[in-house]
CSV table of C-alpha atoms and ligand atoms in Angstrom, one decimal:
chain,number,residue,atom,x,y,z
A,1057,MET,CA,12.3,131.8,79.6
A,1058,ASP,CA,14.4,134.1,77.5
A,1059,GLU,CA,15.3,136.1,80.5
A,1060,LEU,CA,16.3,133.1,82.5
A,1061,LEU,CA,18.4,131.8,79.6
A,1062,ARG,CA,20.1,135.2,79.3
A,1063,GLU,CA,20.8,135.3,83.0
A,1064,ALA,CA,22.2,131.8,83.0
A,1065,LEU,CA,24.4,132.3,79.9
A,1066,GLY,CA,25.7,135.5,81.5
A,1067,GLU,CA,26.7,133.8,84.6
A,1068,ILE,CA,28.3,130.9,82.7
A,1069,ALA,CA,30.3,133.3,80.4
A,1070,ALA,CA,31.6,135.1,83.5
A,1071,THR,CA,33.2,132.1,85.0
A,1072,SER,CA,37.0,131.8,84.9
A,1073,THR,CA,37.7,128.5,86.5
A,1074,VAL,CA,36.3,125.0,86.5
A,1075,ALA,CA,35.5,125.3,90.2
A,1076,ILE,CA,33.5,128.5,89.7
A,1077,LEU,CA,31.7,127.0,86.7
A,1078,LYS,CA,30.8,124.0,88.9
A,1079,ASP,CA,29.1,126.4,91.4
A,1080,VAL,CA,27.1,128.0,88.7
A,1081,GLU,CA,26.1,124.7,87.3
A,1082,VAL,CA,24.9,123.5,90.7
A,1083,ARG,CA,23.0,126.7,91.3
A,1084,TRP,CA,21.0,126.2,88.1
A,1085,LEU,CA,20.9,122.4,87.5
A,1086,GLY,CA,21.7,120.9,90.9
A,1087,LYS,CA,19.1,119.2,93.1
A,1088,LYS,CA,18.1,122.4,94.7
A,1089,GLY,CA,19.0,124.5,91.6
A,1090,ARG,CA,16.7,127.1,90.1
A,1091,LEU,CA,15.8,125.1,87.1
A,1092,THR,CA,15.2,122.0,89.1
A,1093,SER,CA,12.7,123.8,91.4
A,1094,LEU,CA,10.9,125.2,88.4
A,1095,LEU,CA,10.6,121.7,87.0
A,1096,LYS,CA,9.3,120.5,90.3
A,1097,GLU,CA,6.6,123.1,90.2
A,1098,LEU,CA,5.3,121.6,87.0
A,1099,GLY,CA,3.3,119.1,88.9
A,1100,GLY,CA,1.2,121.9,90.4
A,1101,LEU,CA,0.1,123.2,87.0
A,1102,PRO,CA,-3.1,122.4,85.2
A,1103,PRO,CA,-2.4,119.7,82.6
A,1104,GLU,CA,-2.9,121.9,79.5
A,1105,GLU,CA,-0.2,124.4,80.7
A,1106,ARG,CA,2.1,121.7,82.0
A,1107,LYS,CA,3.1,120.3,78.6
A,1108,ALA,CA,4.1,123.6,77.0
A,1109,ARG,CA,5.9,124.8,80.1
A,1110,GLY,CA,7.6,121.5,80.5
A,1111,GLN,CA,9.0,121.6,77.0
A,1112,ALA,CA,10.1,125.1,77.4
A,1113,LEU,CA,11.9,124.3,80.7
A,1114,ASN,CA,13.5,121.2,79.2
A,1115,ALA,CA,14.8,123.3,76.2
A,1116,LEU,CA,16.1,125.8,78.7
A,1117,LYS,CA,17.8,123.1,80.7
A,1118,GLN,CA,19.4,121.7,77.6
A,1119,ALA,CA,20.6,125.1,76.5
A,1120,ILE,CA,22.2,125.7,79.9
A,1121,GLU,CA,23.8,122.2,79.9
A,1122,GLU,CA,25.3,122.8,76.5
A,1123,ALA,CA,26.6,126.2,77.5
A,1124,VAL,CA,28.2,124.7,80.7
A,1125,ASP,CA,29.8,122.0,78.6
A,1126,ILE,CA,31.3,124.4,76.1
A,1127,ARG,CA,32.5,126.8,78.9
A,1128,ARG,CA,34.0,123.8,80.8
A,1129,GLY,CA,36.1,123.0,77.7
A,1130,GLU,CA,37.3,126.7,77.5
A,1131,VAL,CA,38.2,127.2,81.2
A,1132,THR,CA,39.8,123.8,81.4
A,1133,ARG,CA,42.1,124.7,78.5
A,1134,ALA,CA,42.8,128.2,79.9
A,1135,GLU,CA,43.7,126.7,83.3
A,1136,ALA,CA,46.0,124.1,81.8
A,1137,GLU,CA,47.7,126.8,79.8
A,1138,ALA,CA,48.2,129.0,82.8
A,1139,ARG,CA,49.6,126.1,84.8
A,1140,ALA,CA,51.9,125.2,82.0
A,1141,ALA,CA,53.2,128.7,81.7
A,1142,ASP,CA,53.7,128.7,85.4
A,1143,GLU,CA,55.6,125.4,85.5
A,1144,ARG,CA,57.8,126.0,82.5
A,1145,ILE,CA,61.2,124.4,83.1
A,1146,ASP,CA,64.1,126.8,82.6
A,1147,PRO,CA,67.2,124.7,81.9
A,1148,THR,CA,69.5,127.7,82.2
A,1149,LEU,CA,68.7,128.1,86.0
A,1150,PRO,CA,71.7,127.0,88.1
A,1151,GLY,CA,71.2,123.7,89.9
A,1152,THR,CA,71.4,123.0,93.6
A,1153,PRO,CA,75.0,122.3,94.4
A,1154,VAL,CA,75.8,119.0,96.1
A,1155,ALA,CA,78.3,119.2,98.9
A,1156,ALA,CA,81.2,116.9,98.0
A,1157,GLY,CA,84.3,116.0,100.0
A,1158,ARG,CA,87.7,116.7,98.7
A,1159,LEU,CA,90.9,114.8,98.5
A,1160,HIS,CA,93.6,116.3,100.7
A,1161,PRO,CA,96.5,117.6,98.6
A,1162,LEU,CA,98.8,115.1,100.3
A,1163,THR,CA,96.5,112.3,99.1
A,1164,ARG,CA,96.4,113.7,95.6
A,1165,VAL,CA,100.2,113.8,95.3
A,1166,VAL,CA,100.8,110.4,96.9
A,1167,ASP,CA,98.4,109.0,94.3
A,1168,GLU,CA,100.4,110.6,91.6
A,1169,VAL,CA,103.7,109.5,93.0
A,1170,GLU,CA,102.4,105.9,93.3
A,1171,ASP,CA,101.2,106.1,89.7
A,1172,VAL,CA,104.6,107.1,88.4
A,1173,PHE,CA,106.4,104.4,90.3
A,1174,GLU,CA,103.9,101.7,89.6
A,1175,ARG,CA,104.5,102.3,85.9
A,1176,MET,CA,108.2,101.7,86.5
A,1177,GLY,CA,107.6,98.4,88.2
A,1178,PHE,CA,107.9,99.4,91.8
A,1179,HIS,CA,106.0,97.7,94.7
A,1180,ILE,CA,104.1,100.1,97.0
A,1181,LEU,CA,104.6,99.0,100.6
A,1182,ASP,CA,103.5,100.2,104.0
A,1183,TYR,CA,105.5,100.0,107.2
A,1184,PRO,CA,104.7,100.8,110.9
A,1185,GLU,CA,104.9,104.3,112.2
A,1186,ALA,CA,105.7,103.0,115.7
A,1187,GLU,CA,109.1,101.5,115.0
A,1188,ARG,CA,111.7,99.6,116.8
A,1189,GLU,CA,114.7,101.7,117.7
A,1190,ALA,CA,117.0,99.2,115.9
A,1191,PHE,CA,115.2,99.6,112.6
A,1192,ASN,CA,114.9,103.4,112.8
A,1193,PHE,CA,118.6,103.8,113.7
A,1194,ASP,CA,121.0,100.8,114.3
A,1195,HIS,CA,120.2,98.8,111.2
A,1196,LEU,CA,120.6,102.0,109.2
A,1197,ASN,CA,124.2,102.4,110.3
A,1198,ILE,CA,123.2,105.2,112.8
A,1199,PRO,CA,125.3,104.4,115.9
A,1200,ALA,CA,124.0,104.9,119.5
A,1201,ASP,CA,125.9,108.2,119.9
A,1202,HIS,CA,124.6,109.8,116.7
A,1203,PRO,CA,122.9,113.2,117.2
A,1204,ALA,CA,119.8,112.0,115.3
A,1205,ARG,CA,119.0,109.8,118.3
A,1206,ASP,CA,118.8,112.8,120.6
A,1207,THR,CA,115.5,113.1,122.4
A,1208,GLN,CA,115.3,116.6,120.7
A,1209,ASP,CA,114.5,114.9,117.4
A,1210,THR,CA,112.9,111.6,118.4
A,1211,PHE,CA,109.6,110.9,120.0
A,1212,TYR,CA,110.2,107.9,122.3
A,1213,LEU,CA,107.2,105.8,123.2
A,1214,PRO,CA,106.6,104.4,126.7
A,1215,ASP,CA,107.2,100.9,125.5
A,1216,GLY,CA,110.7,101.7,124.3
A,1217,ASN,CA,109.8,102.0,120.6
A,1218,VAL,CA,110.0,105.3,118.7
A,1219,LEU,CA,107.8,107.1,116.3
A,1220,ARG,CA,109.8,106.6,113.1
A,1221,THR,CA,111.7,109.8,112.3
A,1222,HIS,CA,112.0,108.8,108.6
A,1223,THR,CA,110.7,106.2,106.2
A,1224,SER,CA,114.2,104.6,105.9
A,1225,PRO,CA,113.5,101.7,108.3
A,1226,GLY,CA,111.4,100.3,105.5
A,1227,GLN,CA,114.6,99.7,103.5
A,1228,VAL,CA,115.8,97.1,106.0
A,1229,ARG,CA,112.3,95.6,106.4
A,1230,ALA,CA,111.8,95.4,102.6
A,1231,MET,CA,115.2,93.7,102.1
A,1232,ARG,CA,114.2,91.1,104.7
A,1233,GLU,CA,110.8,90.5,103.2
A,1234,LEU,CA,111.3,90.6,99.5
A,1235,THR,CA,113.5,88.5,97.3
A,1236,PRO,CA,116.0,90.6,95.4
A,1237,PRO,CA,116.2,92.0,92.8
A,1238,PHE,CA,113.3,94.3,93.6
A,1239,ARG,CA,112.2,97.9,93.6
A,1240,ALA,CA,109.7,99.5,95.9
A,1241,ILE,CA,108.5,102.8,97.4
A,1242,PHE,CA,107.0,103.2,100.9
A,1243,PRO,CA,105.1,106.4,101.5
A,1244,GLY,CA,104.1,107.4,105.0
A,1245,ARG,CA,104.0,109.7,108.0
A,1246,VAL,CA,107.1,110.5,110.0
A,1247,TYR,CA,107.6,112.3,113.3
A,1248,ARG,CA,110.2,114.6,114.7
A,1249,CYS,CA,110.2,116.3,118.1
A,1250,GLU,CA,111.1,119.8,117.0
A,1251,ALA,CA,109.8,123.4,117.0
A,1252,THR,CA,107.4,124.1,114.2
A,1253,ASP,CA,107.7,127.0,111.7
A,1254,ALA,CA,106.7,127.6,108.0
A,1255,SER,CA,108.9,124.7,106.9
A,1256,HIS,CA,109.0,122.4,109.9
A,1257,GLU,CA,106.3,120.3,111.4
A,1258,HIS,CA,106.4,117.5,114.0
A,1259,THR,CA,104.4,115.3,111.7
A,1260,PHE,CA,105.1,115.2,108.0
A,1261,HIS,CA,105.2,112.9,105.1
A,1262,GLN,CA,108.0,111.1,103.1
A,1263,VAL,CA,108.2,108.6,100.3
A,1264,GLU,CA,111.1,106.2,100.5
A,1265,GLY,CA,112.3,104.7,97.3
A,1266,LEU,CA,114.6,101.6,97.2
A,1267,MET,CA,116.0,99.5,94.4
A,1268,ILE,CA,118.1,96.4,95.0
A,1269,ASP,CA,119.8,94.6,92.2
A,1270,ARG,CA,123.1,93.0,91.3
A,1271,SER,CA,124.5,96.3,90.2
A,1272,VAL,CA,122.8,99.7,90.3
A,1273,SER,CA,123.8,103.1,89.1
A,1274,ILE,CA,123.5,106.7,90.3
A,1275,ALA,CA,122.4,107.5,86.7
A,1276,ASN,CA,119.4,105.1,87.1
A,1277,MET,CA,118.6,106.6,90.5
A,1278,LEU,CA,118.7,110.1,89.1
A,1279,SER,CA,116.5,109.2,86.1
A,1280,SER,CA,113.9,107.6,88.4
A,1281,MET,CA,113.8,110.8,90.5
A,1282,MET,CA,113.5,113.0,87.5
A,1283,THR,CA,110.7,110.8,86.2
A,1284,LEU,CA,109.0,111.3,89.5
A,1285,LEU,CA,109.4,115.1,89.6
A,1286,GLU,CA,108.3,115.6,86.0
A,1287,GLY,CA,105.4,113.2,86.5
A,1288,VAL,CA,104.2,115.3,89.5
A,1289,PHE,CA,104.8,118.7,88.0
A,1290,ARG,CA,104.0,117.7,84.4
A,1291,ARG,CA,106.8,119.9,83.1
A,1292,LYS,CA,110.6,120.2,83.1
A,1293,VAL,CA,111.9,121.0,86.6
A,1294,GLU,CA,115.2,122.6,87.6
A,1295,VAL,CA,117.3,120.5,90.0
A,1296,ARG,CA,120.8,120.5,91.4
A,1297,LEU,CA,122.7,117.6,93.0
A,1298,ARG,CA,125.0,118.2,96.0
A,1299,PRO,CA,127.0,115.8,98.2
A,1300,GLY,CA,125.0,115.0,101.3
A,1301,PHE,CA,125.8,112.9,104.3
A,1302,PHE,CA,123.5,110.1,105.7
A,1303,PRO,CA,125.0,107.2,107.6
A,1304,PHE,CA,122.9,104.7,105.5
A,1305,VAL,CA,124.1,105.7,102.0
A,1306,GLU,CA,127.5,106.0,100.5
A,1307,PRO,CA,128.0,108.1,98.5
A,1308,GLY,CA,125.1,110.3,99.6
A,1309,PHE,CA,123.5,113.3,97.8
A,1310,GLU,CA,120.9,116.0,98.2
A,1311,LEU,CA,118.8,116.7,95.1
A,1312,ASP,CA,117.5,120.2,95.4
A,1313,LEU,CA,114.5,121.6,93.4
A,1314,ARG,CA,114.3,125.2,92.2
A,1315,CYS,CA,111.7,126.6,94.6
A,1316,MET,CA,108.4,126.6,92.9
A,1317,VAL,CA,106.6,128.8,95.4
A,1318,CYS,CA,108.8,131.9,94.8
A,1319,GLY,CA,110.3,130.8,91.5
A,1320,GLY,CA,113.8,131.0,93.0
A,1321,SER,CA,113.8,134.6,94.3
A,1322,GLY,CA,113.6,133.5,97.9
A,1323,CYS,CA,110.8,132.9,100.3
A,1324,PRO,CA,110.1,131.3,103.7
A,1325,VAL,CA,109.7,127.8,102.2
A,1326,CYS,CA,113.1,127.8,100.6
A,1327,LYS,CA,114.6,129.8,103.5
A,1328,ARG,CA,115.3,132.6,101.0
A,1329,SER,CA,117.8,130.4,99.1
A,1330,GLY,CA,115.7,129.8,96.0
A,1331,TRP,CA,116.3,126.0,96.4
A,1332,VAL,CA,114.4,123.4,98.4
A,1333,GLU,CA,116.0,120.2,99.7
A,1334,LEU,CA,113.6,117.7,98.3
A,1335,LEU,CA,115.3,114.4,97.6
A,1336,PRO,CA,118.1,113.1,99.7
A,1337,CYS,CA,119.5,110.0,98.2
A,1338,GLY,CA,122.4,107.7,97.6
A,1339,LEU,CA,123.8,104.2,97.2
A,1340,VAL,CA,122.8,102.0,100.0
A,1341,ASN,CA,125.6,101.6,102.5
A,1342,PRO,CA,126.9,97.9,102.6
A,1343,ASN,CA,126.2,97.8,106.4
A,1344,VAL,CA,122.5,98.4,105.6
A,1345,ILE,CA,122.5,95.7,102.9
A,1346,ARG,CA,123.9,93.4,105.5
A,1347,ALA,CA,121.3,94.4,108.1
A,1348,GLY,CA,118.7,93.6,105.5
A,1349,GLY,CA,120.1,90.0,105.4
A,1350,LEU,CA,121.8,90.4,102.0
A,1351,ASP,CA,125.4,90.0,101.0
A,1352,PRO,CA,126.8,93.3,99.9
A,1353,ALA,CA,129.3,91.4,97.7
A,1354,HIS,CA,126.4,90.3,95.6
A,1355,TRP,CA,123.7,93.0,96.0
A,1356,GLU,CA,123.7,96.8,95.6
A,1357,GLY,CA,121.0,99.4,96.0
A,1358,TRP,CA,120.1,103.0,95.7
A,1359,ALA,CA,117.6,104.7,98.0
A,1360,PHE,CA,115.9,108.1,98.2
A,1361,GLY,CA,113.8,109.8,100.9
A,1362,LEU,CA,111.4,112.2,99.2
A,1363,GLY,CA,110.2,115.0,101.3
A,1364,LEU,CA,106.6,114.6,100.3
A,1365,SER,CA,105.2,117.4,102.4
A,1366,ARG,CA,107.6,119.8,100.7
A,1367,LEU,CA,106.7,118.4,97.3
A,1368,VAL,CA,103.0,119.0,97.9
A,1369,MET,CA,103.9,122.6,99.0
A,1370,MET,CA,105.8,123.1,95.7
A,1371,ARG,CA,103.1,121.5,93.6
A,1372,TYR,CA,100.3,123.7,95.0
A,1373,GLY,CA,102.3,126.8,96.0
A,1374,ILE,CA,101.5,126.4,99.8
A,1375,ASP,CA,103.8,128.6,101.8
A,1376,ASP,CA,103.5,127.1,105.2
A,1377,ILE,CA,103.8,123.4,106.0
A,1378,ARG,CA,101.5,123.7,109.0
A,1379,TRP,CA,98.5,124.1,106.7
A,1380,LEU,CA,98.9,120.4,105.7
A,1381,MET,CA,98.0,118.9,109.1
A,1382,ALA,CA,95.9,121.8,110.5
A,1383,GLY,CA,92.6,120.2,109.5
A,1384,ASP,CA,91.3,123.6,108.4
A,1385,LEU,CA,88.4,123.2,105.9
A,1386,ARG,CA,89.0,126.6,104.4
A,1387,PHE,CA,92.4,125.1,103.3
A,1388,ALA,CA,91.0,121.7,102.2
A,1389,ARG,CA,88.2,123.2,100.1
A,1390,GLN,CA,90.7,124.9,97.8
A,1391,PHE,CA,91.8,121.7,96.2
B,1027,LIG,N1,115.9,109.2,105.7
B,1027,LIG,C1,116.6,110.4,105.4
B,1027,LIG,C2,115.9,111.6,106.1
B,1027,LIG,O1,114.8,111.5,106.5
B,1027,LIG,C3,116.5,110.7,103.9
B,1027,LIG,C4,117.2,109.7,103.0
B,1027,LIG,C5,116.6,108.6,102.6
B,1027,LIG,C6,118.5,109.9,102.6
B,1027,LIG,C7,117.2,107.7,101.7
B,1027,LIG,C8,119.2,109.1,101.8
B,1027,LIG,C9,118.5,108.0,101.3
B,1027,LIG,O2,116.5,112.6,106.4
């Protein structure tokens, strides 16, 4: 009996997992286990031996059962500890990055520009890219023989319309649609049939600004444009104002911005001049006011045509306009 007990306890003590312990338990106490067969043999013994042997076997069985129970507690705990050590969460491990889309830099800057003007009470309007020739040119005081109408610059559509070459047609449309006084901006795509280089693209973006009131001033126009530039760049910017000619404004100006790609020392974006033409503007020509259905004796206006693509380039230091429409993800992912 003692030998059996020692053997069983030895096997139990040597187990390291619940599964192995289960095997040992079955081998001793299971239906075909060693102890079970010894108990079965009891029936074959003479009655006087049977009692003593039966008691001894039962005591052995109990001892083995107890040892198994105790050992089960031990290996269960050991296994749980091992698993816990294994599964420990390390919060300093880097997470799995989630692939996210990006806003195109043009979208970002348009959002900012719209924000700035909304705060100043401007409507934000949207006008067609395929435009009637009359709105793109005639109503804007651009006569039929004006060089801007040359097929070199304008994409003519098969139906006789054009792809708008600027956002200015919106001036006339807005005057016809809205009740003055009003102020509005209209951002959008414009198209020009010309050779592309670092600062020219056949498809680019402008934001037209227009204010119509009983009397408007160049000072007010300038302050709106400075609010725009400082809103987008979030710091003081250096500008200069030059006379500029556009048939639809009188007087007309060019507001130039100190090149922010090269800081003014000269680069392909500013054509090595240190300045970028960014904001052509002026007081709306009375002929345009008239084309808009208003009486120039009662209504005045100022307008600007922001070169949005260039503004984006200045804002992010992009040195070639062709990146903007190239659809290259390596570019888009940088913003
Ligand atoms: N439409 C002009 C252009 O694209 C810019 C402009 C707009 C000039 C408004 C003056 C006033 O060249």
